[in-house]
Amino acid sequence: MLLTYEAMVEAAKFATVWVPFCRKHGIEPRGPESYFELKSHPYMGRSQEDFVNDRRRVRKEYDEFKARINGLEHDIKQRSDAYNAARGLKDGEPRATWMADGSQWEGTWVEPSENHRKGDHAGIVLVLVNHPSHSRQLGPPASADNPLDFSMVDVRLPMLVYVSREKRPGFNHEKKAGAMNALTRCSAVLTNSPFILNLDCDHYINNSQALRAGICFMLGRDSDTVAFVQFPQRFEGVDPTDLYANHNRIFFDGTLRALDGMQGPIYVGTGCLFRRVTLYGFDPPRINVGGPCFPSLGGMFAKTKYEKPGLEMTTKAAVAKGKHGFLPLPKKAYGKSDAFVDSIPRASHPSPFADAAAVAADEATISEAVAVTTAAYEKKTGWGSDIGWVYGTVTEDVVTGYRMHIKGWRSRYCSIYPHAFIGTAPINLTERLYQVLRWSTGSLEIFFSRNNPLFGSTFLHPLQRVAYINITTYPFTALFLIFYTTVPALSFVTGHFIVQRPTTMFYVYLAIVLGTLLILAVLEVKWAGVTVFEWFRNGQFWMTASCSAYLAAVCQVVVKVVFRRDISFKLTSKQPAGDEKKDPYADLYVVRWTWLMVTPIIIILVNIIGSAVAFAKVLDGEWTHWLKVAGGVFFNFWVLFHLYPFAKGILGKHGKTPVVVLVWWAFTFVITAVLYINIPHIHGPGGKHGHGGAMGRHAHHHAGNTHVTELYGWP
Ligand SMILES: O=c1ccn([C@@H]2O[C@H](COP(=O)(O)OP(=O)(O)O[C@H]3O[C@H](CO)[C@@H](O)[C@H](O)[C@H]3O)[C@@H](O)[C@H]2O)c(=O)[nH]1
Ligand SMILES: [Mn+2]
């Protein structure tokens, strides 16, 4: 949409001031919004006067820039109305949207019409800032209309291009994966840099050294087998108590970092630096994924060893003659653009063609760049399967990284401080549940696809395979969790218990499971640097997500696999901009009802009622083993403890007062207990049927009168 384009034009204009200013004074962070919000003293160690003046000036420029951005929508509309009026359009004639230079905008129009509406428009490639020169370019000294002295500063800006791929109704554009593939081809034609940084639209660069840090892992000794460098995702705008575990610390600082000791972290969609050729389906130059534990297991059964193509295959002459034999896939798999295919050897062997000035953004290049982003380009090619981002799942990231790992590529984890990139997270319960629903659905889709990690090539490190199996099957935990969180509490009501008299083996299993959990927890807290509080938050949100989103994901995927119905992708909406100043976390307690909330609510009720009934039975004298009852009730409370953030979330703005949840729960508890005692009911044995068990053993007989509760197992 023209709005995005013109906002980029404004940003490019502001950058001519902002970037040299940052270079001159070593400004950090480089995002102007976060920089100007800094509370700490920004004057430390800098030449006072010059800096203070420059800063004041840039601040003013920034405020004006923001005002222009905010006014854009209005300006574009007004300008277009003026142009359209000047042309004396009759009623019913389409009203075009006009660019500042007086030409018609090709993309989506303010008033949609044929070929100019969302999902139906031509492709557009517009160069906003062209290739910078290779040598330093100093700026102008201070002058009357420009008080900023840039005479000692390099003022070059990197190339900046607006790309909007062609969209047609009824065409599967493959969402983000499709967008990334179009961008990859487009950038190959325009710049063909050997490395690609991929950021979501809701992320920004927070540390100017991030790229350099990442590149080190790509260029260092022995790093030619590294396909991508993954940075942890960091978020801002999350409430301080991180009610729904948005920071995901265990995953980023524990899991991803641990994977670094094997073949490398999985690709998580954003904050990732790629080696371009790995996206083209190239194999690594060597296989060395074994690591210290399994030095030769990786690739042990591999039939073919990859050989690096001779450089003679990639010379200009050879390429001109159409010798594309060095390509890992047939030439036609890459699509019909010769310009694109010719860019591949230059990306895989950049040195002979180091002369990058050869790449010019002339008219022919631009029309080629548009051509590779057309909707039909990928028809009958390998894009989306063997080349580029992989299609067919809503979590294209995991599977794209996976396909590189099974070729024997490694990946690296790069965590730096200040955080390399920062993004926004959904702080609202509903959005958060939808987000994990999408992730868990995507994971299962991968499991039920040809990319099931059970069958991946032997180049995959054995433990890496275990990690991939875990990441594609974890939603199944929902089935067990639902059982664990309801059956014990229901047993209090019905009086039938699954575990009658735990055996020694039962206790041994229990001890092993608890011991493992404890070791894991210690590792996560001590080694990954996750605080104990964050650790609990993680556990709490895991239970919430598991009994709602994971369960729904399992159902959705079963429907997809059985009935072949497609799953729709909903963009995660983040907290709305606007009255941020008032309460930045206002969205946290906005309740939007969803079916995903049903199971957790049921589980909460079942556990409160179960405990209340048990309590009543003891009061009533029906049960005498009160200590054992207490054990079971404790387990119910443990479940409730995990669902506490969820309960807070659904209470909406009342949940802001922490005690309110507890008051509600206590109320339900008391009512149930009182009702149970006062309503006449059948005391005594039941036991017509047994429950199936995920508890390690089944009770084969129900001793009708034993009112004994025991430990039910621990989640
Ligand atoms: O049709 C689409 C939908 C999404 N996007 C991009 O995809 C990103 C991810 O979508 P978002 O709504 O921000 O989802 P999140 O849940 O925040 O994203 C996480 O999960 C996704 C699915 O696993 C990954 O793709 C993301 O990189 C990862 O940050 C967006 O920022 C967009 O840049 C598109 O380009 N086209
Ligand atoms: Mn996102």
mmCIF file with all atom_site columns, C-alpha atoms and ligand atoms in Angstrom, residues 200 202-203 424 574, ligand 2:
data_model
loop_
_atom_site.group_PDB
_atom_site.id
_atom_site.type_symbol
_atom_site.label_atom_id
_atom_site.label_alt_id
_atom_site.label_comp_id
_atom_site.label_asym_id
_atom_site.label_entity_id
_atom_site.label_seq_id
_atom_site.pdbx_PDB_ins_code
_atom_site.Cartn_x
_atom_site.Cartn_y
_atom_site.Cartn_z
_atom_site.occupancy
_atom_site.B_iso_or_equiv
_atom_site.pdbx_formal_charge
_atom_site.auth_seq_id
_atom_site.auth_comp_id
_atom_site.auth_asym_id
_atom_site.auth_atom_id
_atom_site.pdbx_PDB_model_num
ATOM   1 C  CA . ASP A 1 200 ? 9.587  -9.955  11.322 1.00 0.00 ? 200 ASP A CA 1
ATOM   2 C  CA . ASP A 1 202 ? 7.273  -6.263  14.371 1.00 0.00 ? 202 ASP A CA 1
ATOM   3 C  CA . HIS A 1 203 ? 10.996 -6.483  15.200 1.00 0.00 ? 203 HIS A CA 1
ATOM   4 C  CA . THR A 1 424 ? 6.524  -6.987  20.232 1.00 0.00 ? 424 THR A CA 1
ATOM   5 C  CA . LYS A 1 574 ? 0.016  -7.076  19.225 1.00 0.00 ? 574 LYS A CA 1
HETATM 6 MN MN . MN  B 2 .   ? 5.812  -11.470 15.707 1.00 0.00 ? 2   MN  B MN 1
#
